[in-house]
Tab-separated table of C-alpha atoms in Angstrom:
chain	number	residue	atom	x	y	z
A	157	UNK	CA	-20.656	8.956	-10.617
A	158	UNK	CA	-17.055	8.724	-9.394
A	159	UNK	CA	-16.962	8.877	-5.603
A	160	UNK	CA	-13.584	10.603	-5.173
A	161	UNK	CA	-12.128	12.348	-8.186
A	162	UNK	CA	-8.864	14.190	-8.482
A	163	UNK	CA	-7.259	16.163	-11.268
A	164	UNK	CA	-4.935	16.162	-12.993
A	165	UNK	CA	-4.067	12.491	-13.262
A	166	UNK	CA	-0.580	13.267	-14.537
A	167	UNK	CA	1.505	16.345	-13.884
A	168	UNK	CA	5.016	16.984	-15.199
A	169	UNK	CA	6.732	20.184	-14.148
A	170	UNK	CA	10.065	21.834	-13.502
A	171	UNK	CA	11.789	22.266	-10.161
A	172	UNK	CA	10.841	25.480	-8.443
A	173	UNK	CA	7.366	25.713	-9.938
A	174	UNK	CA	4.119	25.894	-7.981
A	175	UNK	CA	1.326	23.422	-8.741
A	176	UNK	CA	-2.079	22.374	-7.448
A	177	UNK	CA	-4.009	19.123	-7.425
A	178	UNK	CA	-7.762	19.225	-7.005
A	179	UNK	CA	-9.935	16.697	-5.204
A	180	UNK	CA	-13.672	16.365	-4.934
A	181	UNK	CA	-15.861	13.759	-3.227
A	182	UNK	CA	-19.578	13.244	-3.714
A	183	UNK	CA	-20.041	10.773	-0.861
A	184	UNK	CA	-21.128	13.323	1.713
A	185	UNK	CA	-18.127	12.432	3.891
A	186	UNK	CA	-16.948	14.826	6.546
A	187	UNK	CA	-13.264	13.983	6.476
A	188	UNK	CA	-10.806	14.187	3.600
A	189	UNK	CA	-7.139	13.288	3.372
A	190	UNK	CA	-4.068	13.576	1.234
A	191	UNK	CA	-1.650	10.658	1.060
A	192	UNK	CA	1.700	10.489	-0.687
A	193	UNK	CA	2.847	7.233	-2.291
A	194	UNK	CA	6.522	7.176	-3.236
A	195	UNK	CA	8.322	4.956	-5.740
A	196	UNK	CA	8.595	2.169	-3.151
A	197	UNK	CA	4.796	2.194	-2.771
A	198	UNK	CA	4.876	3.547	0.791
A	199	UNK	CA	1.566	5.263	1.617
A	200	UNK	CA	2.076	8.141	4.006
A	201	UNK	CA	-0.573	10.484	5.321
A	202	UNK	CA	0.078	14.163	4.748
A	203	UNK	CA	-3.085	15.868	5.970
A	204	UNK	CA	-6.525	15.140	7.241
A	205	UNK	CA	-9.274	17.737	7.262
A	206	UNK	CA	-12.838	17.941	8.378
A	207	UNK	CA	-15.208	20.810	8.940
A	208	UNK	CA	-13.531	21.681	12.169
A	209	UNK	CA	-9.914	20.795	12.050
A	210	UNK	CA	-6.876	20.485	9.849
A	211	UNK	CA	-4.335	18.000	11.120
A	212	UNK	CA	-0.917	18.124	9.566
A	213	UNK	CA	1.664	15.384	9.646
A	214	UNK	CA	4.684	17.090	11.163
A	215	UNK	CA	7.001	15.607	8.558
A	216	UNK	CA	5.264	17.427	5.687
A	217	UNK	CA	7.215	20.506	4.510
A	218	UNK	CA	5.336	23.782	4.746
A	219	UNK	CA	5.650	24.084	0.957
A	220	UNK	CA	2.598	21.820	0.927
A	221	UNK	CA	-0.705	23.419	1.849
A	222	UNK	CA	-4.228	21.984	1.707
A	223	UNK	CA	-7.100	24.258	0.788
A	224	UNK	CA	-10.728	23.375	1.345
A	225	UNK	CA	-13.347	25.701	-0.169
A	226	UNK	CA	-16.108	23.425	1.160
A	227	UNK	CA	-16.497	20.000	2.724
A	228	UNK	CA	-16.635	18.251	-0.656
A	229	UNK	CA	-13.291	19.603	-1.837
A	230	UNK	CA	-9.736	19.401	-0.548
A	231	UNK	CA	-7.104	20.741	-2.915
A	232	UNK	CA	-3.360	20.381	-2.506
A	233	UNK	CA	-1.078	23.269	-3.351
A	234	UNK	CA	2.667	22.775	-3.579
A	235	UNK	CA	5.156	25.650	-3.724
A	236	UNK	CA	8.736	25.551	-4.976
A	237	UNK	CA	8.618	21.962	-6.183
A	238	UNK	CA	11.647	19.755	-5.532
A	239	UNK	CA	12.798	16.523	-7.176
A	240	UNK	CA	11.841	14.578	-4.050
A	241	UNK	CA	8.234	15.653	-4.422
A	242	UNK	CA	7.855	13.273	-7.353
A	243	UNK	CA	5.286	10.700	-6.269
A	244	UNK	CA	1.673	9.672	-6.651
A	245	UNK	CA	-0.629	11.760	-4.501
A	246	UNK	CA	-3.902	10.197	-3.405
A	247	UNK	CA	-6.871	12.068	-2.110
A	248	UNK	CA	-9.241	10.090	0.103
A	249	UNK	CA	-12.344	10.574	2.175
A	250	UNK	CA	-14.099	8.767	4.991
A	251	UNK	CA	-17.357	9.045	6.854
A	252	UNK	CA	-15.755	8.749	10.250
A	253	UNK	CA	-12.428	9.900	11.627
A	254	UNK	CA	-10.371	9.747	14.773
A	255	UNK	CA	-10.377	6.638	16.947
A	256	UNK	CA	-13.174	4.957	14.997
A	257	UNK	CA	-12.493	5.666	11.329
A	258	UNK	CA	-14.521	4.162	8.535
A	259	UNK	CA	-13.480	2.941	5.139
A	260	UNK	CA	-11.171	5.188	3.177
A	261	UNK	CA	-12.289	5.865	-0.378
A	262	UNK	CA	-9.350	6.830	-2.545
A	263	UNK	CA	-9.221	8.865	-5.703
A	264	UNK	CA	-7.378	7.503	-8.722
A	265	UNK	CA	-4.184	9.290	-7.804
A	266	UNK	CA	-2.203	12.106	-9.381
A	267	UNK	CA	1.264	11.214	-10.592
A	268	UNK	CA	3.562	14.193	-10.120
A	269	UNK	CA	6.937	14.200	-11.864
A	270	UNK	CA	9.367	16.992	-11.075
A	271	UNK	CA	12.201	17.451	-13.579
B	262	UNK	CA	2.603	8.061	16.866
B	263	UNK	CA	1.565	4.684	15.541
B	264	UNK	CA	4.124	2.493	13.766
B	265	UNK	CA	3.008	-0.428	11.601
B	266	UNK	CA	5.457	-3.101	10.439
B	267	UNK	CA	4.451	-5.435	7.606
B	268	UNK	CA	6.087	-8.652	6.400
B	269	UNK	CA	7.042	-9.978	3.961
B	270	UNK	CA	7.675	-7.208	1.448
B	271	UNK	CA	7.296	-9.691	-1.416
B	272	UNK	CA	5.432	-13.003	-1.384
B	273	UNK	CA	5.278	-15.451	-4.268
B	274	UNK	CA	2.891	-18.406	-4.086
B	275	UNK	CA	1.593	-21.003	-6.503
B	276	UNK	CA	-1.935	-20.547	-7.751
B	277	UNK	CA	-4.285	-22.434	-5.459
B	278	UNK	CA	-2.001	-22.203	-2.418
B	279	UNK	CA	-2.589	-19.977	0.603
B	280	UNK	CA	-0.884	-16.667	1.333
B	281	UNK	CA	-0.354	-15.068	4.732
B	282	UNK	CA	0.750	-11.476	5.375
B	283	UNK	CA	1.587	-10.321	8.879
B	284	UNK	CA	1.581	-6.921	10.542
B	285	UNK	CA	2.485	-5.579	13.957
B	286	UNK	CA	1.528	-2.252	15.463
B	287	UNK	CA	2.963	-0.211	18.284
B	288	UNK	CA	0.106	1.755	19.844
B	289	UNK	CA	-2.070	-0.356	22.118
B	290	UNK	CA	-4.853	2.244	21.793
B	291	UNK	CA	-5.336	1.455	18.089
B	292	UNK	CA	-8.656	-0.252	17.544
B	293	UNK	CA	-9.292	-0.477	13.820
B	294	UNK	CA	-7.263	-2.599	11.389
B	295	UNK	CA	-8.146	-2.564	7.683
B	296	UNK	CA	-6.468	-4.226	4.748
B	297	UNK	CA	-6.247	-2.534	1.372
B	298	UNK	CA	-5.455	-4.053	-2.009
B	299	UNK	CA	-3.803	-2.001	-4.719
B	300	UNK	CA	-3.608	-3.432	-8.218
B	301	UNK	CA	-0.969	-2.091	-10.570
B	302	UNK	CA	-1.725	1.506	-11.526
B	303	UNK	CA	-4.941	1.580	-9.521
B	304	UNK	CA	-6.131	3.090	-6.278
B	305	UNK	CA	-6.007	1.204	-2.953
B	306	UNK	CA	-9.339	-0.396	-2.078
B	307	UNK	CA	-10.562	-1.881	1.174
B	308	UNK	CA	-10.900	-5.665	1.107
B	309	UNK	CA	-11.516	-6.474	4.757
B	310	UNK	CA	-11.242	-4.838	8.162
B	311	UNK	CA	-11.405	-5.830	11.794
B	312	UNK	CA	-12.053	-3.912	14.991
B	313	UNK	CA	-10.454	-4.600	18.322
B	314	UNK	CA	-13.486	-6.249	19.857
B	315	UNK	CA	-13.233	-9.119	17.360
B	316	UNK	CA	-10.501	-11.778	17.048
B	317	UNK	CA	-11.214	-13.047	13.563
B	318	UNK	CA	-13.257	-12.097	10.529
B	319	UNK	CA	-13.785	-13.971	7.296
B	320	UNK	CA	-15.136	-13.041	3.876
B	321	UNK	CA	-15.086	-15.864	1.340
B	322	UNK	CA	-11.407	-16.599	0.583
B	323	UNK	CA	-9.947	-13.895	2.770
B	324	UNK	CA	-9.736	-13.746	6.545
B	325	UNK	CA	-8.085	-11.498	9.086
B	326	UNK	CA	-6.997	-12.417	12.604
B	327	UNK	CA	-6.118	-10.015	15.417
B	328	UNK	CA	-4.079	-10.651	18.548
B	329	UNK	CA	-4.389	-7.540	20.701
B	330	UNK	CA	-2.107	-8.843	23.419
B	331	UNK	CA	0.737	-9.380	20.978
B	332	UNK	CA	-0.296	-6.366	18.869
B	333	UNK	CA	-0.277	-8.215	15.608
B	334	UNK	CA	-2.793	-9.020	12.899
B	335	UNK	CA	-2.647	-11.120	9.761
B	336	UNK	CA	-4.324	-11.464	6.390
B	337	UNK	CA	-4.992	-14.950	5.068
B	338	UNK	CA	-5.909	-15.633	1.460
B	339	UNK	CA	-6.875	-19.202	0.561
B	340	UNK	CA	-7.091	-20.824	-2.883
B	341	UNK	CA	-5.176	-17.963	-4.444
B	342	UNK	CA	-6.055	-16.906	-7.977
B	343	UNK	CA	-4.207	-14.777	-10.567
B	344	UNK	CA	-6.429	-11.792	-9.795
B	345	UNK	CA	-5.106	-11.822	-6.229
B	346	UNK	CA	-1.776	-10.503	-7.548
B	347	UNK	CA	-1.425	-6.970	-6.134
B	348	UNK	CA	0.175	-4.954	-3.361
B	349	UNK	CA	-1.562	-5.420	-0.018
B	350	UNK	CA	-1.378	-2.853	2.761
B	351	UNK	CA	-2.280	-3.346	6.381
B	352	UNK	CA	-3.140	-0.306	8.464
B	353	UNK	CA	-4.007	0.742	11.977
B	354	UNK	CA	-6.022	3.676	13.188
B	355	UNK	CA	-4.063	6.536	14.660
B	356	UNK	CA	-5.512	7.749	17.918
B	357	UNK	CA	-6.790	11.305	17.956
B	358	UNK	CA	-4.109	13.863	18.702
B	359	UNK	CA	-1.662	12.839	16.010
B	360	UNK	CA	-1.952	13.131	12.246
B	361	UNK	CA	-5.452	11.788	11.990
B	362	UNK	CA	-6.177	8.899	9.667
B	363	UNK	CA	-4.685	5.496	9.062
B	364	UNK	CA	-1.037	4.527	9.424
B	365	UNK	CA	-0.162	2.055	6.703
B	366	UNK	CA	2.393	-0.719	6.602
B	367	UNK	CA	4.919	-0.621	3.786
B	368	UNK	CA	3.009	-3.083	1.659
B	369	UNK	CA	3.415	-6.664	0.468
B	370	UNK	CA	3.720	-7.410	-3.202
B	371	UNK	CA	1.821	-10.683	-3.665
B	372	UNK	CA	2.674	-12.603	-6.808
B	373	UNK	CA	0.536	-15.565	-7.827
B	374	UNK	CA	2.517	-17.998	-9.969
B	375	UNK	CA	0.445	-19.953	-12.544
């Protein structure tokens, strides 16, 4: 009965490849997010998405693209992987968004290693 | 956009002592300030939060204080225990119009010495 689940948990790949990470939430939340956590543990938002709007952090390269087939899923697709993309990627969801957000529920994280 | 500064980056305290982590934020429109705890290899989880209409909130051994005028908020942990060892993140809500969601501080690695 995991609230936010993401797969795979570990991903090792070569530079230049394309990969995807899947995320699903069963909390009935309207808003989902992708965060990147680098080796120094910094948590940085990449995207937020609800039924109406995708908001992209302007610092995220366009090689990263979120895809949402429905409100319970927000997948992350990465093209032409680079060494600097190595990090832990966390999916999260919340009931509320904007100026009055609610608690963020995080997935377990997906550790991406680019060789 | 919002900028959140967090100090210290590492904090070591003796078991049973208190720990205090401080954060400042830049956007006076921010109105929601949660604290997340991340144990080694685990996901971040909410431990306490405060909204801008409240100055202090307490939950057992943890408390958070907010000073809106100075734009800073703090996490206080009393009677620290080994299981309190983790990385703690403060965060502030990002007003609509930017990258929606929370802006996190850079984290504080809290070490509880036996």
